[in-house]
XYZ file of C-alpha atoms in Angstrom:
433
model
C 16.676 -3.294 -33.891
C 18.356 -2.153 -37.388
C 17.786 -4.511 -40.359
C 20.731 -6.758 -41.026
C 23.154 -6.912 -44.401
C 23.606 -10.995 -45.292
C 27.583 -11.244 -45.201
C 29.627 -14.152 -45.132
C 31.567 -14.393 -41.885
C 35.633 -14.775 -42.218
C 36.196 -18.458 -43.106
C 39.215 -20.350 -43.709
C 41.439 -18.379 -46.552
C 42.615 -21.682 -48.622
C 38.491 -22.396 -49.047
C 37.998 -18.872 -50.796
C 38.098 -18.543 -54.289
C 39.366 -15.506 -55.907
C 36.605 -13.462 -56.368
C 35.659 -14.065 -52.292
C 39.447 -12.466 -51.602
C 38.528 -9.170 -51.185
C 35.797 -9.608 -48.482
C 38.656 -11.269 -46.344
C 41.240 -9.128 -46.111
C 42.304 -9.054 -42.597
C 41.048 -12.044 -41.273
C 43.345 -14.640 -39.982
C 41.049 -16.425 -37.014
C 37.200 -17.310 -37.902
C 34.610 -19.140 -36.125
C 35.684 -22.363 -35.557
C 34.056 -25.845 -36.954
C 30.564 -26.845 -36.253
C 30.729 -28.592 -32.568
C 34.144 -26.757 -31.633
C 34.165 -24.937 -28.469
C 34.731 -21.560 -30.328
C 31.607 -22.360 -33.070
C 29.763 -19.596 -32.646
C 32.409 -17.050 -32.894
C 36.103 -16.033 -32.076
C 37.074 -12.701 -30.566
C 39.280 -10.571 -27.558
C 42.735 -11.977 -29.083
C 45.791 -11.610 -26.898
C 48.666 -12.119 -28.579
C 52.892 -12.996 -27.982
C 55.695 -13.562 -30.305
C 58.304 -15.593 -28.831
C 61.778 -15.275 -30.362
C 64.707 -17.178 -30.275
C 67.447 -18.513 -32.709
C 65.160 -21.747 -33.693
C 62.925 -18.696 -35.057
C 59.457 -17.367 -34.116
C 56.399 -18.764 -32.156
C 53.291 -16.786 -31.530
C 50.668 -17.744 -29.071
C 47.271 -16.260 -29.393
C 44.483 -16.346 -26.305
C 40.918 -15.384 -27.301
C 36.811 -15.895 -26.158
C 35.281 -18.591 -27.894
C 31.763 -19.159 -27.499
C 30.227 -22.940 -28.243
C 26.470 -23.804 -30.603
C 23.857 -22.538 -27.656
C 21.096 -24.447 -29.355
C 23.481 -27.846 -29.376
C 24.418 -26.791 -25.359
C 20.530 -26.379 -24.281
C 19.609 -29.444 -25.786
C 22.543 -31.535 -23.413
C 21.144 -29.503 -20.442
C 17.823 -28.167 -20.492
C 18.594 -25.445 -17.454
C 21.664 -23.939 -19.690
C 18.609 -22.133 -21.665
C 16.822 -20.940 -18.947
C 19.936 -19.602 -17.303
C 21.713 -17.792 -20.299
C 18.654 -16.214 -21.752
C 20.192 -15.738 -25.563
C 23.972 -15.609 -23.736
C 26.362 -18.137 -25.259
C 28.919 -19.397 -22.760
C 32.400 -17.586 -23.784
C 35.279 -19.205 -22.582
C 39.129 -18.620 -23.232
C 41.003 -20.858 -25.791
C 44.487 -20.713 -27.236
C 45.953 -21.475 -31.072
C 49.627 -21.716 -32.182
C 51.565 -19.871 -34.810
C 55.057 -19.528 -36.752
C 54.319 -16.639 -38.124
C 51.640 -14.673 -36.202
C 48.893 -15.197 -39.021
C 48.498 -18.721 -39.990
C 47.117 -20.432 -36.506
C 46.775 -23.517 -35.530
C 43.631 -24.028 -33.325
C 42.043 -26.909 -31.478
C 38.430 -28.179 -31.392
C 38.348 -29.377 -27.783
C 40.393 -28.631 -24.365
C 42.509 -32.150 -24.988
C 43.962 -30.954 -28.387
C 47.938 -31.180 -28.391
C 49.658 -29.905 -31.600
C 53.541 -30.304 -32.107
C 53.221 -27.044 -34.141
C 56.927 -27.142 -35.021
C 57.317 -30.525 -35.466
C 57.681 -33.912 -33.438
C 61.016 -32.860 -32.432
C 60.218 -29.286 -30.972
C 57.989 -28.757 -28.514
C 54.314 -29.917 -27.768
C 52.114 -27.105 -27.674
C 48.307 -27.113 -26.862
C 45.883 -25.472 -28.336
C 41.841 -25.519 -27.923
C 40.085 -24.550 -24.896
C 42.284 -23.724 -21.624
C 39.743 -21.861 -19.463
C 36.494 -22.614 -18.880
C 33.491 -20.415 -17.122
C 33.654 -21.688 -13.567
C 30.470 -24.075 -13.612
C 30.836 -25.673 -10.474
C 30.372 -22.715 -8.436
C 27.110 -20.590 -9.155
C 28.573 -17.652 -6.555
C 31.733 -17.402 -8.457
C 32.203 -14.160 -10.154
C 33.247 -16.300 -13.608
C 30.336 -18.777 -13.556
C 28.806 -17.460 -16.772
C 31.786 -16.514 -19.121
C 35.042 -15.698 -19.137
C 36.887 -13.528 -21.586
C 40.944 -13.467 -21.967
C 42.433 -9.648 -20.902
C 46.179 -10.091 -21.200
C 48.987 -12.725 -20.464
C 52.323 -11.905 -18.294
C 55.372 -14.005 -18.895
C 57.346 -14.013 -15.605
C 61.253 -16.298 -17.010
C 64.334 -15.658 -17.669
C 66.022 -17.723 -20.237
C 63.005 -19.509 -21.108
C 60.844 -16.379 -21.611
C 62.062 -17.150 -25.527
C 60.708 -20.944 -25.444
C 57.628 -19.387 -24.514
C 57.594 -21.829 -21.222
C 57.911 -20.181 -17.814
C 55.041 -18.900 -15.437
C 51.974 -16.729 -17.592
C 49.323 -14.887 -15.127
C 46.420 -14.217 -17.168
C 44.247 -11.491 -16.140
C 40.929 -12.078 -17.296
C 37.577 -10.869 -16.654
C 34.414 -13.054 -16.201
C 30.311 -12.412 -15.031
C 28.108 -14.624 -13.679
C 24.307 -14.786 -13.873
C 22.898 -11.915 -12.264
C 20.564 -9.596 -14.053
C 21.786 -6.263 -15.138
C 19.923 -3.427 -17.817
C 21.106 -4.360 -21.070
C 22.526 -1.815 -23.874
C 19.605 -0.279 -25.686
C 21.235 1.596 -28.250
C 22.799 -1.284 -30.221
C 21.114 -4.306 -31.316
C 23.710 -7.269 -30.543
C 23.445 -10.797 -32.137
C 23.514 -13.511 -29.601
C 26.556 -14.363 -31.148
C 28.729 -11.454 -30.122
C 26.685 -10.854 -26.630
C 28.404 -13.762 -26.073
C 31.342 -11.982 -25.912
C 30.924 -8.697 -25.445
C 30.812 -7.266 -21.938
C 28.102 -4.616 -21.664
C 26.725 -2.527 -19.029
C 23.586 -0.951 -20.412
C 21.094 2.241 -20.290
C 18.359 2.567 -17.803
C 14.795 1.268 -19.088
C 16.567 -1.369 -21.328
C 15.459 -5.659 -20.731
C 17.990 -6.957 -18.113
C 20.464 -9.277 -19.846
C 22.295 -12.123 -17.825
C 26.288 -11.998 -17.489
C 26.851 -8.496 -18.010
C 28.417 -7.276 -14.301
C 31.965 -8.362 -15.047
C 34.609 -8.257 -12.686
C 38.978 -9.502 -13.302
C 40.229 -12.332 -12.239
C 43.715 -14.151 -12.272
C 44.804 -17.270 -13.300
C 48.396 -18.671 -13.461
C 49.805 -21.759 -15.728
C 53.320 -22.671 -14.723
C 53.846 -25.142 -17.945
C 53.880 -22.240 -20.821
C 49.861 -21.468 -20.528
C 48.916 -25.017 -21.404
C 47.028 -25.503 -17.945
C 45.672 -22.969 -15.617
C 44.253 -22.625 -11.798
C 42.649 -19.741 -10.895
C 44.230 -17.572 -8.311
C 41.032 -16.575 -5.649
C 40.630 -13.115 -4.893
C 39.823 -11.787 -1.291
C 35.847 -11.027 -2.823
C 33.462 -13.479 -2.017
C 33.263 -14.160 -5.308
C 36.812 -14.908 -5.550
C 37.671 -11.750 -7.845
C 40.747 -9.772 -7.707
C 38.894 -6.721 -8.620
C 35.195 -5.951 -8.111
C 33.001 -3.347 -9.014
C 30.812 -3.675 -5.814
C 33.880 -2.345 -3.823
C 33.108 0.955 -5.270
C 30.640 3.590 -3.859
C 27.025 4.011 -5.776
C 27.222 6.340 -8.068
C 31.026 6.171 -8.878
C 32.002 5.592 -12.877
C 33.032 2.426 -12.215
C 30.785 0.592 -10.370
C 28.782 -1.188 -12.475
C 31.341 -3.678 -14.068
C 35.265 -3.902 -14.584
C 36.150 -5.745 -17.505
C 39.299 -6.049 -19.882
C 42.156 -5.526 -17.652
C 45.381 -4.480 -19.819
C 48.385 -4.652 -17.054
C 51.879 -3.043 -17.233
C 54.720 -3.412 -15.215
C 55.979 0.070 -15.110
C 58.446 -0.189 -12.283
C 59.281 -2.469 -9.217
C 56.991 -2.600 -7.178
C 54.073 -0.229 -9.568
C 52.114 -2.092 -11.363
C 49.287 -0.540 -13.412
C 45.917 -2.204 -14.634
C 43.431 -0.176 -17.177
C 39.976 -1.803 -17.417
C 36.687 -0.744 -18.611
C 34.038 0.068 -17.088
C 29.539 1.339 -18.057
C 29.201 4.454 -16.715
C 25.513 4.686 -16.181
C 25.549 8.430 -15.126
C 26.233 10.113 -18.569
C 23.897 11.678 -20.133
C 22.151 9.997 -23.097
C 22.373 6.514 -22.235
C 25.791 5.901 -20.232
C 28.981 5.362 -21.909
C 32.261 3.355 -21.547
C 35.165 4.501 -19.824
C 38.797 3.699 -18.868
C 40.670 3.690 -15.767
C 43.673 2.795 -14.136
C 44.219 0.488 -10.683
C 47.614 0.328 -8.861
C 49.706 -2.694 -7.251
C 52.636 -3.324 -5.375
C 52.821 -7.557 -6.565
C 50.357 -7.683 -9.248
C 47.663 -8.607 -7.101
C 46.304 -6.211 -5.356
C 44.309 -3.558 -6.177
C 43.921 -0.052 -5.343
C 41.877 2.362 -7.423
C 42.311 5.580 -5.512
C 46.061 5.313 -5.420
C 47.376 8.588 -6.670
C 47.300 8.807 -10.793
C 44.650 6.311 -10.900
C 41.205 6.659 -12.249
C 39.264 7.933 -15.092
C 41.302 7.924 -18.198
C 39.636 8.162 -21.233
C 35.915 8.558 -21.739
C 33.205 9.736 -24.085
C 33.906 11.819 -26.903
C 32.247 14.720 -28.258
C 29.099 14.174 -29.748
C 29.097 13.019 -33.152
C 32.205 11.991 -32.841
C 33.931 8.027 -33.424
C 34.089 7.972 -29.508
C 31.151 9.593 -28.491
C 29.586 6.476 -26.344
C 33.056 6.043 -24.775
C 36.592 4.082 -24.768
C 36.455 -0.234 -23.924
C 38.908 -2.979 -24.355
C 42.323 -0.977 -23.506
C 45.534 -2.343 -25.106
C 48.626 -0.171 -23.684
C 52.058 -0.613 -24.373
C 55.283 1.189 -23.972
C 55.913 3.205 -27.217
C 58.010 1.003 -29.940
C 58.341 4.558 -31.879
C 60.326 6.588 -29.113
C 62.658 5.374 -26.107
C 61.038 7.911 -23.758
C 58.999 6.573 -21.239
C 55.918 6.769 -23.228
C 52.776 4.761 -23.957
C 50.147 3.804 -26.778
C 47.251 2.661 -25.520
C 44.770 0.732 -28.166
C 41.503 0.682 -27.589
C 37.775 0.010 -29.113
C 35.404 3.550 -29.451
C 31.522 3.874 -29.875
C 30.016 6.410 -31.327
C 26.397 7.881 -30.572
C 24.901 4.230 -32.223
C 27.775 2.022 -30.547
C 29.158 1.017 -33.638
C 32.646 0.161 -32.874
C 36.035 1.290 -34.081
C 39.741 1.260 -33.029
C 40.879 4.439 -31.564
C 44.755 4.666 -30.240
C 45.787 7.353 -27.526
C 49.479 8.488 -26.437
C 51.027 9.309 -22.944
C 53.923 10.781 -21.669
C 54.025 8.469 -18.744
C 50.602 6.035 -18.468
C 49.081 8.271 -16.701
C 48.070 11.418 -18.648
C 46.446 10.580 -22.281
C 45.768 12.656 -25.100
C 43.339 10.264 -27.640
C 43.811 11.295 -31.379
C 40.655 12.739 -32.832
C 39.829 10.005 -35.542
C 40.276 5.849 -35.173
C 43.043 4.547 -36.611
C 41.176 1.443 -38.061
C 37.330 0.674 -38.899
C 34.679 -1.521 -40.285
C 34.961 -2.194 -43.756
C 31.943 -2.356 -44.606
C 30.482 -3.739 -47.757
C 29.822 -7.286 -47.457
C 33.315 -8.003 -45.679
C 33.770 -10.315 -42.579
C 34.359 -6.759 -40.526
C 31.693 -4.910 -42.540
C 29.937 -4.496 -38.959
C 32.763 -2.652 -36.790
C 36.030 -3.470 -35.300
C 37.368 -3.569 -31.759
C 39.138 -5.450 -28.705
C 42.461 -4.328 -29.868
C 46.195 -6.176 -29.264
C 49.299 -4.384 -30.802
C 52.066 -6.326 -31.073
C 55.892 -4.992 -31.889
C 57.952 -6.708 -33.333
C 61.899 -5.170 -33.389
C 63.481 -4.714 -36.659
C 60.042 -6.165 -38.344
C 56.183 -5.375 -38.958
C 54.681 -4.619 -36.011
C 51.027 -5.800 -35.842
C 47.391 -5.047 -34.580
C 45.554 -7.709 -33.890
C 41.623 -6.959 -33.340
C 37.854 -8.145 -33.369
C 35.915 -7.579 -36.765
C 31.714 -8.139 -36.416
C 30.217 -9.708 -39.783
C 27.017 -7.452 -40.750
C 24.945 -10.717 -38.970
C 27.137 -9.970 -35.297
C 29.607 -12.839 -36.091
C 32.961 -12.365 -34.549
C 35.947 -13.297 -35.959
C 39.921 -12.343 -35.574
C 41.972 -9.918 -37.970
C 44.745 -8.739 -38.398
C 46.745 -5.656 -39.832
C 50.030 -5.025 -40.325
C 51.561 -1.638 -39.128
C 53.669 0.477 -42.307
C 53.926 3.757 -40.651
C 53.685 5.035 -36.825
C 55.158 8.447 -35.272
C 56.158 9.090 -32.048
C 53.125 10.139 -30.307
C 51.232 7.388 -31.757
C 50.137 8.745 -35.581
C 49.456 5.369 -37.203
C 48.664 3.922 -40.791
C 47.654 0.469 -40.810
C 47.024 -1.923 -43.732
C 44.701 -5.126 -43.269
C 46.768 -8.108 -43.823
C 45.794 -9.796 -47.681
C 44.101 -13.206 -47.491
C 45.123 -14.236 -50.545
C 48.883 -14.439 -49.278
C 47.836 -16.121 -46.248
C 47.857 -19.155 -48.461
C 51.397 -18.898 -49.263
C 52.647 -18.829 -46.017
């Protein structure tokens, strides 16, 4: 493995003193405190801004992995079973503003974000890996894709019914990545497939899953899939050989049109030459539940780049939305890129419809390097738009020591097939807010 830098991962902004500013821009989520549920590291936001005449509320979903060393010692088989993976599970935090959060330590945390006579939010864990059932698909981790609001008037309370599509792995041994040495940290939360010859890692076949709150995403129940494993959409369904049937992971669902629903995911495509690399697809549905693959359009999207290139080990963590630059029909899809050492980096790609993409040839946004809090790489991508204001991409940044943490970067310019220029939000303000 490469010799590590010694940075600081992104703390709390008000505890920074000047001359620590500059290593911080961006970051607007860190690890959470010692014997919190997200401890060890915070990453895969999913972001909404809710709007209505009372003014704004934001809601951010993201993987949160807990102290491994504090878990083992509580129950001795955890070790054996997670071999260096740390238990990621899906938590929630509250905003006004979309960049200071408020976060929970614990699953029971209730904050009346706007005050005791608004509405009482909670934040914390929400979704746990599914313990009590070693078959299930989501036994090991789970980590948050995307959140669909289905209300009318009280889409803008931010109360309603949310399906969250989500993907999870259980315990079963797969070939880990060789070509990038990961921190336990961020293999917490990062869902690899790996190269041939490389140590099997636990929790690394991921496959989606739903799960539906109907009380404004304070409390969820899984929604069981026809798979044994009680996945909506497996891998194993898939032929040997074919790009995606090592792992689906990070589903990113739009509601084009009644009754065409479209999921991207990710997928470790074993068969490329040089080691594998990630790729993006495409599933249909007629109800947002099931799944076909081989419907026409779907498939392959995006996939390794040329070598040498930003993308060259592939496309993960898609992000699309419908264009906020042009009323045409068109997409944006966000997504993270490795190149030839998997160092990660935000790459954005335009469509005329969601189903043909042209990528643009650099990323739009990555590591900082230095001794920042994203000095190591950035990824898992969420754009958010926000009409008449600053839009804003939300992301993953990997201290130089594999902590995760969140960031965030406001949007100044875009063009209508995508062309973006993006400024990391200033830490020092964040204190003013």
């Amino acid at each position: 493995s490469r010799p590590r830098r010694a940075a600081r991962a992104c703390a709390q902004p008000p505890q920074q003193t000047s001359t620590a500013q500059p290593t911080l821009r961006g970051c607007v989520l860190p690890a959470g405190a010692p014997g919190s549920w997200d401890a060890a590291g915070a990453a895969k936001p999913f972001v909404k801004r809710f709007a209505s005449e009372a003014g704004e509320r934001w809601k951010m979903w993201y993987a949160g992995a807990d102290d491994a060393a504090a878990r083992a010692a509580e129950d001795p088989v955890w070790e054996e079973l997670s071999k260096g993976l740390r238990g990621g599970t899906v938590g929630v935090a509250v905003s006004r503003n979309g960049l200071v959060w408020e976060r929970g330590s614990s699953a029971e945390n209730v904050n009346p974000v706007l005050g005791t006579d608004g509405p009482r939010e909670v934040v914390g864990r929400v979704l746990a890996r599914n313990e009590g059932e070693w078959w299930a698909f989501d036994c090991a981790h789970v980590l948050p894709g995307c959140v669909e609001v289905f209300a009318d008037e009280r889409v803008d309370s931010g109360s309603g019914n949310f399906w969250m599509y989500y993907s999870g792995a259980d315990f079963e041994k797969r070939p880990a990545v060789a070509a990038r040495s990961l921190s336990a940290a961020s293999q917490a939360l990062d869902e690899m497939g790996g190269a041939e010859g490389a140590a099997d890692e636990r929790g690394l076949r991921s496959r989606v899953g739903l799960a539906i709150s109907q009380d404004g995403g304070m409390s969820w129940a899984r929604i069981e899939g026809a798979h044994h494993t009680k996945a909506a959409f497996c891998p194993t369904e898939r032929p040997e050989g074919a790009w995606d049937a090592d792992s689906n992971a990070a589903p990113s669902v739009v509601f084009h049109s009644k009754g065409d629903v479209r999921m991207y995911y990710h997928a470790f495509d074993r068969d490329v030459p040089g080691g594998g690399a990630f790729a993006i697809g495409m599933a249909r549905s007629q109800d947002g539940m099931s799944w076909a693959r081989d419907a026409p359009g779907c498939g392959r999207k995006l996939g390794a780049g040329e070598a040498g290139a930003f993308d060259t080990r592939g496309a993960a963590y898609p992000h699309v939305v419908p264009n906020p630059a042009a009323d045409d029909g068109s997409y944006l899809m966000f997504y993270e890129a490795r190149d030839e050492g998997h160092a990660a980096s935000i790459g954005v790609a335009w469509s005329p419809d969601g189903l043909n993409w042209r990528p643009a040839s650099a990323p739009v946004l990555k590591g900082a390097g230095g001794d920042a809090w994203d000095a190591d790489g950035v990824g898992m991508p969420c754009f958010v738009h926000v009409p008449g204001g600053t839009s804003r991409l939300y992301y993953t940044g990997w201290a130089a020591d594999g902590i995760p943490s969140i960031g965030a970067a406001d949007v100044v310019g875009i063009g209508q097939e995508g062309q973006l220029e993006l400024v990391r939000v200033d830490a020092a303000a964040l204190t003013k807010l």
